[in-house]
XYZ file of C-alpha atoms in Angstrom:
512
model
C 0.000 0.000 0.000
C 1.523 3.201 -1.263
C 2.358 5.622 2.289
C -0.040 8.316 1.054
C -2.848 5.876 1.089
C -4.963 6.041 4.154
C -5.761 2.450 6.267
C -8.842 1.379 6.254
C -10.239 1.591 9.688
C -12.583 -1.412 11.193
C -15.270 0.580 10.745
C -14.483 1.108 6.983
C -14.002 -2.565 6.619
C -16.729 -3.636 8.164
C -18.989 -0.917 5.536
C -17.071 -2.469 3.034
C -17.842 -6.019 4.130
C -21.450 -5.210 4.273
C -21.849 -3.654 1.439
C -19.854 -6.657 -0.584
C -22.759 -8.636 1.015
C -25.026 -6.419 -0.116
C -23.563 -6.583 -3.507
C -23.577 -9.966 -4.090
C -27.130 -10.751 -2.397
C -28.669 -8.056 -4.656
C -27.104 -9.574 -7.996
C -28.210 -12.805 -6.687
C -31.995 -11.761 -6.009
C -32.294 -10.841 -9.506
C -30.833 -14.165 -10.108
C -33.740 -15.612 -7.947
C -36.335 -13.961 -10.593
C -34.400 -15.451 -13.885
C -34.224 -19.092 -12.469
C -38.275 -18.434 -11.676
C -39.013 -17.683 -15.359
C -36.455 -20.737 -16.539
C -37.984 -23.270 -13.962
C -41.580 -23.163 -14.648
C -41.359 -24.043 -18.349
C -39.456 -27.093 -17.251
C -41.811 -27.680 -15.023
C -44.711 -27.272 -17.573
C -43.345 -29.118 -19.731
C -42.631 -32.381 -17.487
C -45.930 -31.895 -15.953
C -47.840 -31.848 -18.846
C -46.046 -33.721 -22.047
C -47.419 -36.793 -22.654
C -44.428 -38.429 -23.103
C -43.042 -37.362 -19.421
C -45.741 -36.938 -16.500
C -45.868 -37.409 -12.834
C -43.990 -40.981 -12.712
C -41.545 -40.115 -15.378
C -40.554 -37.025 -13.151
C -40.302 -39.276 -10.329
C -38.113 -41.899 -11.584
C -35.957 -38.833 -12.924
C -36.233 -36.978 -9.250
C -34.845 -40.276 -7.691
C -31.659 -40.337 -9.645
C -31.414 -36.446 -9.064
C -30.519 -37.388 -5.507
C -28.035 -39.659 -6.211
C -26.293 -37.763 -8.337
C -26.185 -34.282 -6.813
C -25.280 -35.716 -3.175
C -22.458 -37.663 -4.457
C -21.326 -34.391 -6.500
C -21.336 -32.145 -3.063
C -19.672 -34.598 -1.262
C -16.619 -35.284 -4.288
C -16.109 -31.282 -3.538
C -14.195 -32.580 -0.604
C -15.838 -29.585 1.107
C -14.318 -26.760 -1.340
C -17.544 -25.123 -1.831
C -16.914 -23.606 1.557
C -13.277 -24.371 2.524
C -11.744 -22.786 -0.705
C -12.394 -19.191 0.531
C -10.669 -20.582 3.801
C -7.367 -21.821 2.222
C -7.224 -19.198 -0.358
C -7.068 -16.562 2.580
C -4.590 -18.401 4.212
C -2.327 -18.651 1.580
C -2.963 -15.498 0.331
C 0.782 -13.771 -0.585
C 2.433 -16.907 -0.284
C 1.217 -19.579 -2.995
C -0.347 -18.466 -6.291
C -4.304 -19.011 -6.112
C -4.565 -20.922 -8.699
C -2.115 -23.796 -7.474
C -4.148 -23.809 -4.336
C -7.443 -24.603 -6.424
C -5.659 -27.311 -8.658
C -5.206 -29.085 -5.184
C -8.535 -29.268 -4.314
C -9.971 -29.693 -8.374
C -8.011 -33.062 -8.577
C -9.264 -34.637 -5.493
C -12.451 -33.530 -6.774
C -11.929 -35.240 -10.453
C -10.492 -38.734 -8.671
C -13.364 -38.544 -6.390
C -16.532 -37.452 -9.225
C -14.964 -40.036 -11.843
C -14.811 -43.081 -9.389
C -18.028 -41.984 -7.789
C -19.713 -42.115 -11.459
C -18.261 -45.175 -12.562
C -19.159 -47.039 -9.410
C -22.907 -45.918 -9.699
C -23.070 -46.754 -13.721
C -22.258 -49.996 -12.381
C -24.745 -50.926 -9.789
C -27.343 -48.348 -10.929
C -30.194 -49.633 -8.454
C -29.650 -47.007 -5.904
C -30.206 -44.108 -8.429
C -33.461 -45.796 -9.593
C -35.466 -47.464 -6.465
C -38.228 -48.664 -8.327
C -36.134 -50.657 -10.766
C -37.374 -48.971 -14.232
C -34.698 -47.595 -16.123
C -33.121 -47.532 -19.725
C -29.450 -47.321 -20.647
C -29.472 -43.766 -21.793
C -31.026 -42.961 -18.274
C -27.492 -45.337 -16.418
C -25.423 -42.182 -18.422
C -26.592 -39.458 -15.941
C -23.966 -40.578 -13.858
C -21.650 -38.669 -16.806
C -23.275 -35.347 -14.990
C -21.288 -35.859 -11.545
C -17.650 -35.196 -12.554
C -18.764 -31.612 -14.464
C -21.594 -30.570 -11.524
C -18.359 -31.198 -8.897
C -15.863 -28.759 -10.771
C -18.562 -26.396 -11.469
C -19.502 -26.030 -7.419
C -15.429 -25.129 -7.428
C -15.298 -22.852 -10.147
C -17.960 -20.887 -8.801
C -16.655 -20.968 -5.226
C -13.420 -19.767 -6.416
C -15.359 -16.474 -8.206
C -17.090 -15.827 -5.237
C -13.770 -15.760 -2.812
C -12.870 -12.491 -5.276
C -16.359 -11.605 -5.339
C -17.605 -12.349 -8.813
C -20.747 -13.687 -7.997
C -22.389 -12.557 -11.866
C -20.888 -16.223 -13.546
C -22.904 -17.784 -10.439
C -26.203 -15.884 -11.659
C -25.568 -17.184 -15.409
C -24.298 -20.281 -14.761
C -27.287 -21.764 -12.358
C -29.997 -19.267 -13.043
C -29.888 -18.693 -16.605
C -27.718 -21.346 -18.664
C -28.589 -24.485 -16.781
C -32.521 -23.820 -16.111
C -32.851 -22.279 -19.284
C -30.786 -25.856 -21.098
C -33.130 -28.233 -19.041
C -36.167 -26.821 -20.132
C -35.822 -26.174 -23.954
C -33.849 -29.855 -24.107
C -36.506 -31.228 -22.226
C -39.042 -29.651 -24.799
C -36.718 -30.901 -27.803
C -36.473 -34.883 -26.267
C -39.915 -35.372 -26.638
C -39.754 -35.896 -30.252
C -36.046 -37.245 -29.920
C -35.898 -39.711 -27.054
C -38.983 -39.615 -24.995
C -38.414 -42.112 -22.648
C -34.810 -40.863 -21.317
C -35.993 -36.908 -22.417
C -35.371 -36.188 -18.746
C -32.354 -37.568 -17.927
C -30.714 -36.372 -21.565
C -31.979 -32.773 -20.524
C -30.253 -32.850 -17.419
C -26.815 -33.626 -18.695
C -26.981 -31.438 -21.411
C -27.643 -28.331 -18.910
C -24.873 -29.654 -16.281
C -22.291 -29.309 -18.703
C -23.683 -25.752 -20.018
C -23.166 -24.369 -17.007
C -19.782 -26.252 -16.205
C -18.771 -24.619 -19.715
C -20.484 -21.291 -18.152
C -18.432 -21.143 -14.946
C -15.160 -22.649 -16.493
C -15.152 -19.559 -18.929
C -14.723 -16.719 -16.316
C -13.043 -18.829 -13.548
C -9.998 -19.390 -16.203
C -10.036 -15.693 -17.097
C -9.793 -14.804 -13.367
C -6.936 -17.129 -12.016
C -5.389 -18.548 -15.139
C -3.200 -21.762 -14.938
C -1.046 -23.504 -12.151
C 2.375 -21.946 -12.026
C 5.385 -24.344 -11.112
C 2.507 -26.553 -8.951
C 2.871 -30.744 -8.923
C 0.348 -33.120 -7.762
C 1.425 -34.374 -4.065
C -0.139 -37.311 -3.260
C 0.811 -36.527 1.225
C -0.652 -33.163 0.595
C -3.697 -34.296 -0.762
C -3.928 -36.667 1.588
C -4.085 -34.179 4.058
C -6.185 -31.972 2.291
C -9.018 -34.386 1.859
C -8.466 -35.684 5.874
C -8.984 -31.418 6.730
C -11.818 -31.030 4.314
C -13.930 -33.975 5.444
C -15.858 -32.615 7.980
C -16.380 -29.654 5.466
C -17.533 -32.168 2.789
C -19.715 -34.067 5.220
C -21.656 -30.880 6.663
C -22.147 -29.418 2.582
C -23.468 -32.753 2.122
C -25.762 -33.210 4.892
C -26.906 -29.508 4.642
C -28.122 -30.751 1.052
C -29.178 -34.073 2.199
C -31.723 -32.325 4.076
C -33.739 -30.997 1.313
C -33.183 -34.452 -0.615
C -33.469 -37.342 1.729
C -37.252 -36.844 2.216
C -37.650 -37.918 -1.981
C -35.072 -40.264 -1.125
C -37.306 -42.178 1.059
C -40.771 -41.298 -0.412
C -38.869 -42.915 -3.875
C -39.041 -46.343 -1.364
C -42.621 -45.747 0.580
C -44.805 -44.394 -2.295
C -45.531 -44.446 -5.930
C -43.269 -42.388 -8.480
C -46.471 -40.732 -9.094
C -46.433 -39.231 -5.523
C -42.677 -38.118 -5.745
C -42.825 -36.720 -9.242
C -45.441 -34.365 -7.539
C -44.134 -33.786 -4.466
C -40.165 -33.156 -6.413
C -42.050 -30.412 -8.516
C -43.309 -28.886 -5.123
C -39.409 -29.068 -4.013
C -38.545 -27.219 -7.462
C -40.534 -24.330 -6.438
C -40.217 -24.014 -3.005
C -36.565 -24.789 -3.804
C -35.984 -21.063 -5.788
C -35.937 -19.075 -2.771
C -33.861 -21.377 -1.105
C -31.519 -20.051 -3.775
C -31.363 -16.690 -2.041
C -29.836 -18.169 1.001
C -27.253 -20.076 -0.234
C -26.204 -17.785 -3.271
C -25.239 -15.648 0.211
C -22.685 -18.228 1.431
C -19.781 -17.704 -1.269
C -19.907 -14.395 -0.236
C -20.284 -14.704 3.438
C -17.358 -17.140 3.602
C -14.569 -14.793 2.440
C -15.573 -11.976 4.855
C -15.970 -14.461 7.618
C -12.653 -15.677 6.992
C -10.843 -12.096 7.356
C -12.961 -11.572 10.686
C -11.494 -14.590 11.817
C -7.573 -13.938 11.206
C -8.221 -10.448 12.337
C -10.496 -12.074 15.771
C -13.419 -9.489 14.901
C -15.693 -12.070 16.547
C -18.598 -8.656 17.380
C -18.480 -7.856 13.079
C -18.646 -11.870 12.428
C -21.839 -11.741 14.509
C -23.317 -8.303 13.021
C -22.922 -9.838 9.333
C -23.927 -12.745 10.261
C -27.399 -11.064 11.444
C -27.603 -8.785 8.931
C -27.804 -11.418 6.123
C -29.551 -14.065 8.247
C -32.104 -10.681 8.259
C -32.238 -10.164 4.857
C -32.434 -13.736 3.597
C -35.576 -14.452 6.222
C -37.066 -10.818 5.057
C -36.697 -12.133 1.346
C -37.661 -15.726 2.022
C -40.749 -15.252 4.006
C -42.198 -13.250 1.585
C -41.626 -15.421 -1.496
C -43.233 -18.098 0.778
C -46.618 -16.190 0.972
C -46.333 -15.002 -2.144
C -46.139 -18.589 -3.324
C -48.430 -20.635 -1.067
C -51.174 -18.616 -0.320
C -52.116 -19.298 -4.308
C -50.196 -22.423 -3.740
C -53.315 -24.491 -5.957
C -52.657 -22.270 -8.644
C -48.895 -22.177 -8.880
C -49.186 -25.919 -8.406
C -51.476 -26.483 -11.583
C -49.334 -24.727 -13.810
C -47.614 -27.944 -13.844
C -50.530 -30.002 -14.175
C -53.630 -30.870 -12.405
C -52.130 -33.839 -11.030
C -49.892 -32.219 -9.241
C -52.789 -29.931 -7.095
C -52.688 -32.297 -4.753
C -49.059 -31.041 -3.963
C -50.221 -27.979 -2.229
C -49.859 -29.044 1.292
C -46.327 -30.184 0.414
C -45.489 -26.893 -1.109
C -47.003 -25.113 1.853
C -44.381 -26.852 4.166
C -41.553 -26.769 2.260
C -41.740 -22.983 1.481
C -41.764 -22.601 5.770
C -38.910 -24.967 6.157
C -37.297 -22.475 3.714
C -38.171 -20.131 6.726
C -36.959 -21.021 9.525
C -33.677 -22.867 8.178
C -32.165 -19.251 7.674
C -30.584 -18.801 10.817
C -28.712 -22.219 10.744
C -27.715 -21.539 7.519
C -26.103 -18.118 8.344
C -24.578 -19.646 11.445
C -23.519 -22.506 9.705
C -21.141 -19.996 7.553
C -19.462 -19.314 10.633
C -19.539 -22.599 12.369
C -17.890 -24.762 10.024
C -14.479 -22.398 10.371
C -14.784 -22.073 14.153
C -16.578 -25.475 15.386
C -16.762 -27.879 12.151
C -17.034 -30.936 13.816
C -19.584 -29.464 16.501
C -21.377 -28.003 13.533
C -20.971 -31.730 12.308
C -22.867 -33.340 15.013
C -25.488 -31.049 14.862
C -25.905 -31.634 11.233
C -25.946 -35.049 11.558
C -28.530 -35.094 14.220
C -30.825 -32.666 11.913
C -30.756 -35.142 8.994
C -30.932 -38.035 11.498
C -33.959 -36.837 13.073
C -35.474 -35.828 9.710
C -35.389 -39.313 8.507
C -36.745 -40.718 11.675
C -39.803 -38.234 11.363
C -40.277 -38.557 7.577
C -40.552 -42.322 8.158
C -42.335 -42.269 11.204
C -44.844 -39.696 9.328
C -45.098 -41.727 6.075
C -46.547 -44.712 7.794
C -48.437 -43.431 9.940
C -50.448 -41.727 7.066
C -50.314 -45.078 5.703
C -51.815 -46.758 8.619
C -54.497 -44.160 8.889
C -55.209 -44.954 5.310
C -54.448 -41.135 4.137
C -53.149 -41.306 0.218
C -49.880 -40.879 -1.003
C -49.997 -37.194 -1.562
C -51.039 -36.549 2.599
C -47.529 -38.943 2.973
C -46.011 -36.267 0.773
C -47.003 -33.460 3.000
C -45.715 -35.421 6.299
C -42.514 -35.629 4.500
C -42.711 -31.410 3.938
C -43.498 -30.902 7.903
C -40.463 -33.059 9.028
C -38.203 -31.275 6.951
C -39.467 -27.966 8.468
C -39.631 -28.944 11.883
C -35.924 -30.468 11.642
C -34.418 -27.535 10.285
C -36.347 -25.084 13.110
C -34.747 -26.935 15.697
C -31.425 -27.201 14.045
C -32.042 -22.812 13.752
C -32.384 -22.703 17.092
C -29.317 -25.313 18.130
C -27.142 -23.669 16.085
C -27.184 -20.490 16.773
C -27.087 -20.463 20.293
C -23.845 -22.405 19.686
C -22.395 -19.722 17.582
C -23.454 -17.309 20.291
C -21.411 -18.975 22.884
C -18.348 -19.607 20.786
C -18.488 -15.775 19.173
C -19.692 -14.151 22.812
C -22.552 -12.392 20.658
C -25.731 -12.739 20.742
C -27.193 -14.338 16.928
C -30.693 -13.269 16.137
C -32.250 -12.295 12.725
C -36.112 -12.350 14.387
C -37.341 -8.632 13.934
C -41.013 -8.609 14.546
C -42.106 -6.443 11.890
C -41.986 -9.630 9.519
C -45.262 -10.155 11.569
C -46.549 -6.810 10.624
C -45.338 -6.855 7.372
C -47.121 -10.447 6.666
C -50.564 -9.426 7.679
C -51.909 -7.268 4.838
C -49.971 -9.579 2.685
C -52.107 -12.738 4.220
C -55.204 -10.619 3.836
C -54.745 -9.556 -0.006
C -53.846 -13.070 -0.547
C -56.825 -14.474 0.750
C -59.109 -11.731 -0.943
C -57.035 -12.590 -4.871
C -57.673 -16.539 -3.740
C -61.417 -16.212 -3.156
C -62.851 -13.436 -5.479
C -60.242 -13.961 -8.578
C -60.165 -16.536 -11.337
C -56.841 -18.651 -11.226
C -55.247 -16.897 -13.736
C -56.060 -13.582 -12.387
C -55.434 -15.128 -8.671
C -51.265 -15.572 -9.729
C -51.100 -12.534 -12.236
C -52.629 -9.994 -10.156
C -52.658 -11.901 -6.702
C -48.995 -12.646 -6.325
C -47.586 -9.251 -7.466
C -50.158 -7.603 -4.541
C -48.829 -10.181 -1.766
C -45.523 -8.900 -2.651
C -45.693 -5.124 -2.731
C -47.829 -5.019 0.116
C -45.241 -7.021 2.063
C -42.213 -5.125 0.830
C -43.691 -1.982 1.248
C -44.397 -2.840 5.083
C -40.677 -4.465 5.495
C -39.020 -1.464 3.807
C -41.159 1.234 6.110
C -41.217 -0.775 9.160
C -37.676 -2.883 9.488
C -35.442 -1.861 7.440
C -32.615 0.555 8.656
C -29.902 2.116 6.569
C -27.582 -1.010 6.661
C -30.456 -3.006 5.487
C -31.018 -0.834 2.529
C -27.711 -0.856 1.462
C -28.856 -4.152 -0.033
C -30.677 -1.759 -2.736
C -28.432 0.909 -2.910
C -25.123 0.124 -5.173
C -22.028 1.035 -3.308
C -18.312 0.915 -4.718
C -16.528 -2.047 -2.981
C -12.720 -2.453 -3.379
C -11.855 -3.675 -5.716
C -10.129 -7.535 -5.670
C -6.014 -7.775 -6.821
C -5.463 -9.194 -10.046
C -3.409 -12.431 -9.822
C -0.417 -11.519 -10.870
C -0.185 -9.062 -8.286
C -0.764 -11.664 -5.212
């Protein structure tokens, strides 16, 4: 730093830090609107072609698990512990060795992982029913592994834009125009040949700017000890990223065993939708990491904590009203895809509040897995434990109370969101203690803000036609509640998430 150039104090850093946040959760809410418009015509179209349907989007929603948990966990946990070891190293090894480290563990890991499971493809495909075109979706794992590192790596300099093209425009936008071009091709694997096609879009998407920005390994050698110890630090990293995941999986996992496809190619479409704000959440944690990190060398444990709240704010702000937007006309978003898939409501309903109330153990997950990973472990492992046990446990007892497969669906839906409220709560007490802070991103004018929202809702629902009920209905729910939030909760550090501020700007490599 030249000597004319003035310091920057904490309480510069910590405005830049915020608004960096601010920055990249604002470029990644418009993102949230782009993968909208891309999703539903996927949806549409698997709902309603003849040659795809309700079973044939089950059968393909079982595999989907397979596939993307294996991927997060042959990341050996760089999604999250990249921004970690490139701050570490920072000055003293060029990035991009640092990344090749990590990127061929990954490839050793994704390539075994996809030839084991084109092997012995019954776990992908529970119910038995599967062509050879469909084994090859195990090609997608190696490509959706590298891309989860790619992007990380953007993020850590805070290039979050390839992120917003890469997941919310080229892949959704691949899926669903292949999946309309298959049905005349090859209807019975349309699906599956959709999906690969937009994995390796968006691989091509992230690879693009990632190359730009760090270039090639200078002087760097595969060592097998290092990477030994790499993957042996990274574990617990990979394990939590995984189980974190799981959570929103495992329930189609085991509703792929206990009911018909029919039931989980309605409730997965319930999961795509109430999945898109979920989006908002973790589109926050690339960002989050790096400026965690920093804290954390500099032991700035009070401006961990205020970020931390501040986006664990912003994300439940942003979430909760999605979530009425969404389920209050939750029987007309739901037949867009098809009238089969009505029945899904309750589902969506539930999974759009687990969305919810699993913001504040995300956020406090951000900081938990550099400061307690294998605590954060445990607790993740108890989540996902007690998830299954409930999902189960809810599944036949709808069963035995003769309730169809669709009210087994739903039970599924309130497991997940109970699991993740009490994993909230666990979690960021724990980060409390640890940071000496207190963790909260309750305000109560969400309450005030969701009341006229509830109320216009209701009045669109009862007194509009359908199409009128999500054209005119949702837009309402959503100004009315963002009107109240702005008026009511937000202060000026909140607002900074709509205001563009002038960051500092990242070093080029060559200059590390």
């Amino acid at each position: 730093m030249p000597p004319d150039t003035p310091r920057p104090t904490p309480a510069s850093q910590e405005h830049d830090d915020i608004a960096a946040l601010a920055k990249g959760g604002r470029t990644n809410f418009f993102g949230f609107f782009l993968r909208l418009a891309a999703r539903i015509p996927f949806l549409f179209i698997a709902g309603r072609a003849a040659a795809y349907g309700p079973a044939a989007l089950g059968r393909f929603a079982s595999a989907l698990v397979v596939i993307e948990l294996t991927s997060m966990l042959c990341t050996m946990g760089e999604k999250r512990g990249l921004a970690q070891r490139l701050s570490d190293t920072e000055g003293q090894v060029h990035p991009a060795n640092v990344i090749a480290d990590g990127t061929i563990l990954a490839v050793i890991a994704s390539c075994a992982a996809a030839l084991f499971f084109y092997l012995v493809p019954e776990p992908m495909f529970p119910g038995g029913r599967y062509s050879e075109i469909d084994r090859l979706i195990v090609i997608a794992i190696p490509p959706l592994t590298l891309t989860e590192i790619w992007l990380a790596a953007l993020a850590y300099r805070l290039r979050i834009s390839p992120t917003v093209w890469s997941r919310a425009i080229v892949e959704p936008w691949t899926i669903s125009i292949m999946a309309g071009a298959m049905i005349w091709i090859a209807p019975e694997s349309g699906l599956t040949l959709a999906y690969i096609a937009s994995i390796f879009a968006a691989a091509l998407t992230a690879f693009i700017p990632f190359f730009r920005e760090y270039g090639v390994p200078r002087g760097w050698r595969p060592k097998a000890g290092e990477m030994h110890r790499l993957a042996a630090r990274s574990m617990p990293i990979a394990l939590a990223d995984a189980i974190e995941w799981g959570t929103r999986r495992v329930d189609i996992f085991l509703l792929g065993f206990l009911a018909p496809p029919s039931a989980v190619g309605v409730y997965y479409a319930a999961q795509q939708v109430a999945s898109l704000p979920q989006k908002l959440k973790t589109s926050f944690e690339p960002v989050l990491g790096p400026v965690i990190t920093r804290n954390l060398k500099k032991k700035d444990y009070a401006a961990i904590a205020r970020q931390v709240c501040q986006v664990g704010f912003w994300i439940t702000a942003a979430q909760a009203g999605i979530a009425l937007a969404l389920a209050i006309p939750g029987e007309g978003v739901m037949g867009l895809v098809g009238r089969e898939f009505v029945g899904g409501t309750g589902s969506l309903a539930f999974l759009l509040a687990a969305e919810v109330v699993a913001a504040t153990a995300v956020v406090s997950e951000a900081a938990l897995i550099y400061v307690a990973r294998f605590k954060n472990l445990v607790v993740s492992m108890s989540t996902i434990g007690l998830q299954a046990v409930l999902t189960v446990g809810g599944i036949l007892l709808m069963q035995h109370l003769g309730y169809n497969s669709l009210y087994q669906a739903a039970t599924a839906a309130a497991a997940l969101m109970i699991a993740l409220g009490l994993a909230s709560v666990v979690k960021s007490r724990m980060l409390s203690r640890i940071l000496a802070q207190p963790i909260n991103n309750w305000r109560w004018a969400l309450v005030w803000a969701a009341a006229p929202a509830v109320v216009l809702g209701y009045l669109a629902t009862q007194f509009l036609p359908e199409w009128a009920e999500l054209a005119f209905g949702i837009p309402a729910i959503l100004g009315s509640y963002m009107w109240v939030i702005w008026k009511k909760a937000f202060g000026p550090e909140d607002r900074k998430l709509f205001q563009k501020t002038k960051t500092a700007a990242p070093l080029p490599v060559d200059q590390i």
